[in-house]
Coordinates of C-alpha atoms in Angstrom, one line a residue:
M1 CA -38.1 -39.9 12.2
N2 CA -36.5 -36.6 11.2
T3 CA -33.0 -37.0 9.5
K4 CA -30.6 -34.9 11.2
G5 CA -27.8 -35.2 8.6
K6 CA -27.4 -32.6 5.4
L7 CA -26.9 -34.0 1.8
I8 CA -24.9 -31.8 -0.6
I9 CA -25.2 -33.1 -4.2
I10 CA -23.1 -31.5 -6.9
G11 CA -23.5 -31.9 -10.8
G12 CA -19.8 -32.0 -11.3
A13 CA -17.1 -29.6 -12.7
V14 CA -17.4 -26.2 -14.5
D15 CA -16.1 -24.5 -17.6
K16 CA -12.6 -25.6 -16.5
G17 CA -13.9 -29.2 -17.9
S18 CA -13.5 -31.2 -14.8
F19 CA -14.7 -34.5 -15.0
T20 CA -16.0 -33.9 -18.5
E21 CA -13.2 -33.5 -21.0
A22 CA -10.7 -36.1 -21.9
S23 CA -7.9 -33.7 -20.6
F24 CA -9.1 -33.9 -17.1
D25 CA -6.6 -36.8 -16.2
K26 CA -3.7 -34.8 -17.4
D27 CA -4.7 -31.5 -15.6
V28 CA -6.3 -32.5 -12.4
S29 CA -5.1 -29.5 -10.4
K30 CA -6.5 -27.0 -13.0
N31 CA -9.7 -28.7 -13.4
M32 CA -10.6 -28.8 -9.6
N33 CA -11.0 -24.9 -9.3
F34 CA -14.7 -25.2 -9.5
F35 CA -15.1 -25.8 -5.9
E36 CA -12.8 -23.6 -4.0
K37 CA -15.0 -20.5 -3.4
G38 CA -18.5 -21.7 -3.8
I39 CA -19.7 -25.1 -3.1
I40 CA -16.8 -26.1 -0.9
K41 CA -17.2 -23.0 1.2
R42 CA -21.0 -24.0 1.7
I43 CA -19.8 -27.6 2.7
I44 CA -17.7 -26.3 5.2
E45 CA -20.2 -23.6 6.6
E46 CA -22.8 -26.4 6.8
S47 CA -20.6 -28.9 8.7
K48 CA -20.7 -29.3 12.4
H49 CA -17.5 -27.7 13.5
K50 CA -17.0 -25.4 10.3
E51 CA -13.1 -25.2 9.4
N52 CA -12.4 -27.6 12.2
S53 CA -14.7 -30.4 11.1
R54 CA -13.2 -33.9 10.4
I55 CA -13.6 -34.3 6.5
E56 CA -12.8 -37.5 4.7
V57 CA -12.7 -37.6 1.0
I58 CA -13.6 -40.9 -0.5
T59 CA -12.1 -41.6 -4.1
T60 CA -13.9 -45.0 -4.6
A61 CA -15.6 -43.9 -7.9
S62 CA -12.4 -42.5 -9.5
K63 CA -10.2 -44.3 -11.9
I64 CA -7.4 -41.7 -10.8
P65 CA -7.9 -41.7 -7.1
R66 CA -4.4 -40.9 -6.1
E67 CA -4.4 -37.7 -8.4
V68 CA -7.9 -36.7 -7.6
G69 CA -7.8 -37.1 -3.7
P70 CA -5.2 -34.5 -3.0
E71 CA -6.8 -31.8 -5.1
Y72 CA -9.8 -32.0 -3.0
V73 CA -7.7 -31.7 0.2
K74 CA -5.9 -28.6 -1.4
A75 CA -9.5 -27.0 -2.2
F76 CA -10.7 -27.6 1.6
Q77 CA -7.3 -26.4 3.0
Y78 CA -7.5 -23.1 0.6
L79 CA -10.5 -22.2 2.8
N80 CA -8.8 -23.0 6.0
A81 CA -10.2 -26.4 6.6
S82 CA -7.2 -28.5 7.4
N83 CA -8.6 -31.5 9.1
V84 CA -9.0 -33.3 5.9
D85 CA -7.7 -36.7 4.6
V86 CA -8.4 -39.1 1.7
L87 CA -9.6 -42.6 1.9
H88 CA -8.7 -44.7 -0.9
I89 CA -11.3 -47.6 -0.7
E90 CA -10.6 -49.8 -4.0
R91 CA -11.9 -53.3 -2.8
R92 CA -15.0 -54.5 -1.0
E93 CA -13.1 -56.0 2.1
Q94 CA -11.6 -52.4 2.7
A95 CA -15.1 -51.2 3.4
S96 CA -15.0 -53.3 6.7
D97 CA -11.5 -52.6 7.7
E98 CA -11.5 -51.5 11.3
E99 CA -9.3 -48.4 10.7
V100 CA -11.5 -47.3 7.9
L101 CA -14.5 -47.8 9.9
N102 CA -13.1 -45.6 12.7
R103 CA -12.3 -42.7 10.5
I104 CA -15.8 -42.7 9.1
K105 CA -17.2 -42.9 12.7
A106 CA -15.2 -39.9 13.6
A107 CA -15.8 -37.8 10.3
D108 CA -18.1 -34.7 10.3
V109 CA -18.2 -34.7 6.4
V110 CA -17.5 -37.4 3.9
M111 CA -16.9 -36.2 0.3
F112 CA -17.4 -38.8 -2.5
T113 CA -15.7 -37.7 -5.7
G114 CA -16.8 -38.5 -9.2
G115 CA -16.1 -41.1 -11.6
D116 CA -18.2 -44.4 -11.9
Q117 CA -21.3 -44.7 -9.5
L118 CA -21.6 -48.3 -10.1
R119 CA -18.1 -48.6 -8.3
L120 CA -19.6 -46.9 -5.3
S121 CA -22.7 -49.0 -5.1
S122 CA -20.8 -52.5 -5.8
I123 CA -17.7 -51.7 -3.6
L124 CA -19.5 -49.9 -0.7
G125 CA -23.1 -51.2 -0.8
G126 CA -24.3 -53.2 2.1
S127 CA -20.9 -52.9 3.9
K128 CA -20.2 -51.9 7.4
L129 CA -19.1 -48.5 6.1
H130 CA -22.3 -47.9 4.2
D131 CA -24.1 -48.8 7.5
I132 CA -22.4 -46.3 9.3
I133 CA -22.7 -43.6 6.9
L134 CA -26.7 -44.2 6.7
D135 CA -26.7 -44.1 10.6
K136 CA -24.7 -41.0 11.1
Y137 CA -26.8 -39.3 8.4
K138 CA -30.1 -40.2 9.9
N139 CA -29.0 -39.3 13.6
E140 CA -26.2 -37.0 13.7
H141 CA -25.3 -33.4 12.4
F142 CA -23.3 -35.2 9.5
I143 CA -23.0 -34.0 5.8
Y144 CA -22.8 -36.6 2.9
A145 CA -21.3 -34.7 -0.2
G146 CA -21.0 -36.0 -3.5
T147 CA -20.0 -34.8 -6.8
S148 CA -20.9 -36.4 -10.2
A149 CA -21.0 -40.2 -9.4
G150 CA -21.0 -39.2 -5.8
A151 CA -24.3 -37.5 -6.2
A152 CA -25.9 -39.8 -8.6
A153 CA -25.3 -42.6 -5.9
A154 CA -26.9 -40.8 -3.1
S155 CA -30.6 -41.7 -3.7
N156 CA -32.3 -45.0 -3.5
N157 CA -32.6 -45.2 -7.2
M158 CA -29.6 -44.6 -9.6
I159 CA -29.0 -44.0 -13.2
Y160 CA -25.8 -45.6 -14.2
Q161 CA -25.9 -45.9 -18.0
G162 CA -27.6 -44.4 -21.0
S163 CA -26.6 -42.3 -23.9
S164 CA -28.1 -38.6 -24.0
H165 CA -28.9 -38.7 -27.6
E166 CA -31.0 -41.7 -27.4
A167 CA -32.3 -41.4 -23.9
L168 CA -35.9 -41.3 -24.7
L169 CA -35.9 -44.7 -26.6
K170 CA -37.3 -47.4 -24.3
G171 CA -34.8 -49.4 -22.4
E172 CA -31.8 -47.1 -23.2
V173 CA -31.7 -45.7 -19.4
K174 CA -30.3 -48.2 -17.0
I175 CA -31.2 -48.0 -13.3
T176 CA -30.1 -49.8 -10.2
S177 CA -30.1 -49.1 -6.6
G178 CA -27.9 -46.3 -5.1
L179 CA -26.4 -45.7 -1.5
G180 CA -30.1 -45.0 -0.3
L181 CA -29.6 -41.7 1.6
I182 CA -32.8 -40.3 0.1
D183 CA -35.8 -41.8 -1.3
D184 CA -38.3 -40.9 -4.0
V185 CA -35.7 -39.2 -5.9
I186 CA -33.4 -39.9 -9.0
I187 CA -30.3 -37.9 -9.8
D188 CA -28.3 -37.1 -13.0
T189 CA -25.2 -35.1 -13.2
H190 CA -23.6 -32.9 -15.8
F191 CA -27.0 -32.5 -16.7
V192 CA -27.2 -29.3 -19.0
Q193 CA -23.8 -29.8 -20.5
R194 CA -24.3 -33.4 -21.5
G195 CA -28.1 -32.9 -22.6
R196 CA -29.4 -35.4 -20.3
I197 CA -32.7 -34.4 -19.7
G198 CA -34.3 -37.3 -21.6
R199 CA -32.6 -39.6 -19.3
L200 CA -34.6 -38.2 -16.5
F201 CA -37.8 -38.1 -18.5
Q202 CA -37.5 -42.1 -19.1
A203 CA -36.6 -42.6 -15.4
V204 CA -39.4 -40.6 -14.3
V205 CA -42.1 -42.0 -16.7
G206 CA -41.2 -45.4 -15.4
N207 CA -42.4 -44.4 -11.9
P208 CA -43.9 -40.8 -11.6
K209 CA -43.6 -40.9 -7.8
V210 CA -39.9 -40.3 -8.2
L211 CA -38.7 -36.7 -8.7
G212 CA -36.0 -36.4 -11.2
I213 CA -33.2 -34.2 -10.2
G214 CA -30.9 -32.9 -13.1
L215 CA -27.7 -31.0 -11.6
G216 CA -25.6 -28.7 -13.9
E217 CA -22.1 -28.6 -13.6
D218 CA -20.7 -26.2 -10.9
T219 CA -24.2 -26.5 -9.4
G220 CA -25.6 -28.5 -6.5
L221 CA -28.4 -29.0 -3.9
L222 CA -28.4 -28.7 -0.2
I223 CA -31.0 -31.0 1.2
T224 CA -31.8 -30.7 5.0
H225 CA -34.1 -33.1 6.8
N226 CA -34.5 -34.8 3.5
T227 CA -37.2 -32.3 2.6
K228 CA -36.0 -28.8 1.8
M229 CA -33.7 -28.4 -1.1
E230 CA -31.7 -25.3 -1.9
A231 CA -29.8 -24.7 -5.1
I232 CA -26.2 -23.8 -4.7
G233 CA -23.3 -23.0 -7.3
S234 CA -23.4 -21.1 -10.3
G235 CA -25.6 -23.1 -12.8
L236 CA -29.0 -24.7 -13.1
V237 CA -30.9 -27.6 -11.4
I238 CA -33.8 -28.8 -13.4
L239 CA -36.6 -30.9 -11.4
V240 CA -38.7 -33.5 -13.4
D241 CA -42.3 -34.0 -11.8
G242 CA -44.1 -36.8 -13.2
R243 CA -47.1 -36.9 -10.8
E244 CA -49.3 -35.1 -13.4
I245 CA -48.5 -37.2 -16.4
K246 CA -51.7 -37.8 -18.4
D247 CA -50.7 -40.5 -20.9
T248 CA -47.7 -42.4 -22.2
N249 CA -46.9 -45.0 -24.7
L250 CA -44.3 -46.7 -22.4
T251 CA -45.9 -50.1 -22.0
Q252 CA -47.1 -50.5 -25.6
V253 CA -44.0 -49.8 -27.5
E254 CA -40.9 -52.3 -28.0
L255 CA -37.7 -51.9 -26.6
G256 CA -35.5 -49.2 -28.5
Q257 CA -38.7 -47.2 -29.7
P258 CA -39.5 -43.7 -28.9
I259 CA -41.4 -43.0 -25.7
S260 CA -44.3 -40.4 -25.8
I261 CA -45.2 -38.6 -22.6
N262 CA -48.1 -36.1 -22.2
H263 CA -48.0 -33.3 -19.4
L264 CA -44.6 -33.7 -17.8
V265 CA -43.9 -30.7 -15.5
T266 CA -40.5 -29.2 -15.0
H267 CA -38.8 -26.9 -12.7
V268 CA -35.7 -24.9 -13.2
L269 CA -33.8 -23.7 -10.0
S270 CA -31.0 -21.3 -9.8
I271 CA -28.9 -20.1 -6.7
H272 CA -30.9 -19.7 -3.5
D273 CA -34.1 -21.1 -5.0
T274 CA -35.6 -23.7 -2.8
F275 CA -37.9 -26.7 -3.5
D276 CA -39.9 -28.6 -0.7
L277 CA -40.1 -32.3 -1.2
S278 CA -42.9 -32.7 1.1
T279 CA -45.4 -30.1 -0.6
F280 CA -43.6 -30.1 -4.0
K281 CA -43.6 -26.2 -3.8
M282 CA -40.9 -24.0 -5.3
H283 CA -39.8 -20.8 -4.2
I284 CA -37.9 -18.5 -6.4
H285 CA -35.4 -16.4 -4.2
S286 CA -35.2 -13.3 -6.6
S287 CA -39.0 -13.5 -7.9
Q288 CA -40.0 -10.6 -10.2
Y289 CA -43.4 -10.7 -8.5
I290 CA -42.3 -9.9 -5.1

């Protein structure tokens, strides 16, 4: 069945340091500027009623939800989308609250902030709210948008832990189940800035059916019908395709030992480039050969 909703996943912040620097908590308003004229605008344009769409910002992943939530509202309002509010869902029972559920049912867009993706999966996973989001995403003109943790949690498989510099040591990358809006991909964020390509390599070599998606900061993917992906924002999207892996030592080495991989394919997308998940074909928007 064709998925009617759209998925907008974002790698996190930009050169302002949002979600990456220790000073983020102290300077939230300055660190939210990455959205205002690029990706936030695209979210509004793709939504059902444009500037009049009902948007709910969900701060469950964040450790500072009362500071972060209003900044997202400001970013949307700056672009004339004023029908925006914040849902602070901090305990699992809140995800079954009737008022909360009614707000999600009425929403055209849900925007999940950054933070800890395990908070999203453990608090919202399997809840009535989760069921409503999945149903709306499948059957309605509805947008799930998520940045950082909100992006990482969107897929069925979710990276929740693993250091960048030791990512290609067996067992270093920890994976669990996400919110399950899209299958057969695994998403990592702050990708270029935090040098996380090794995390995707390990995730993909463990199951080459899964396409690794690495999102740079101030960069995202617009995914329609769960098949067509378009790069948006100012940075890079790196895709890791393991279907043509020829050899690896993954099952032969002990935990903590380096992993070898022969013939792992990567693609690099920038703004307006597309990739089709049904055919695994990439189109470069500004190709030098056209």
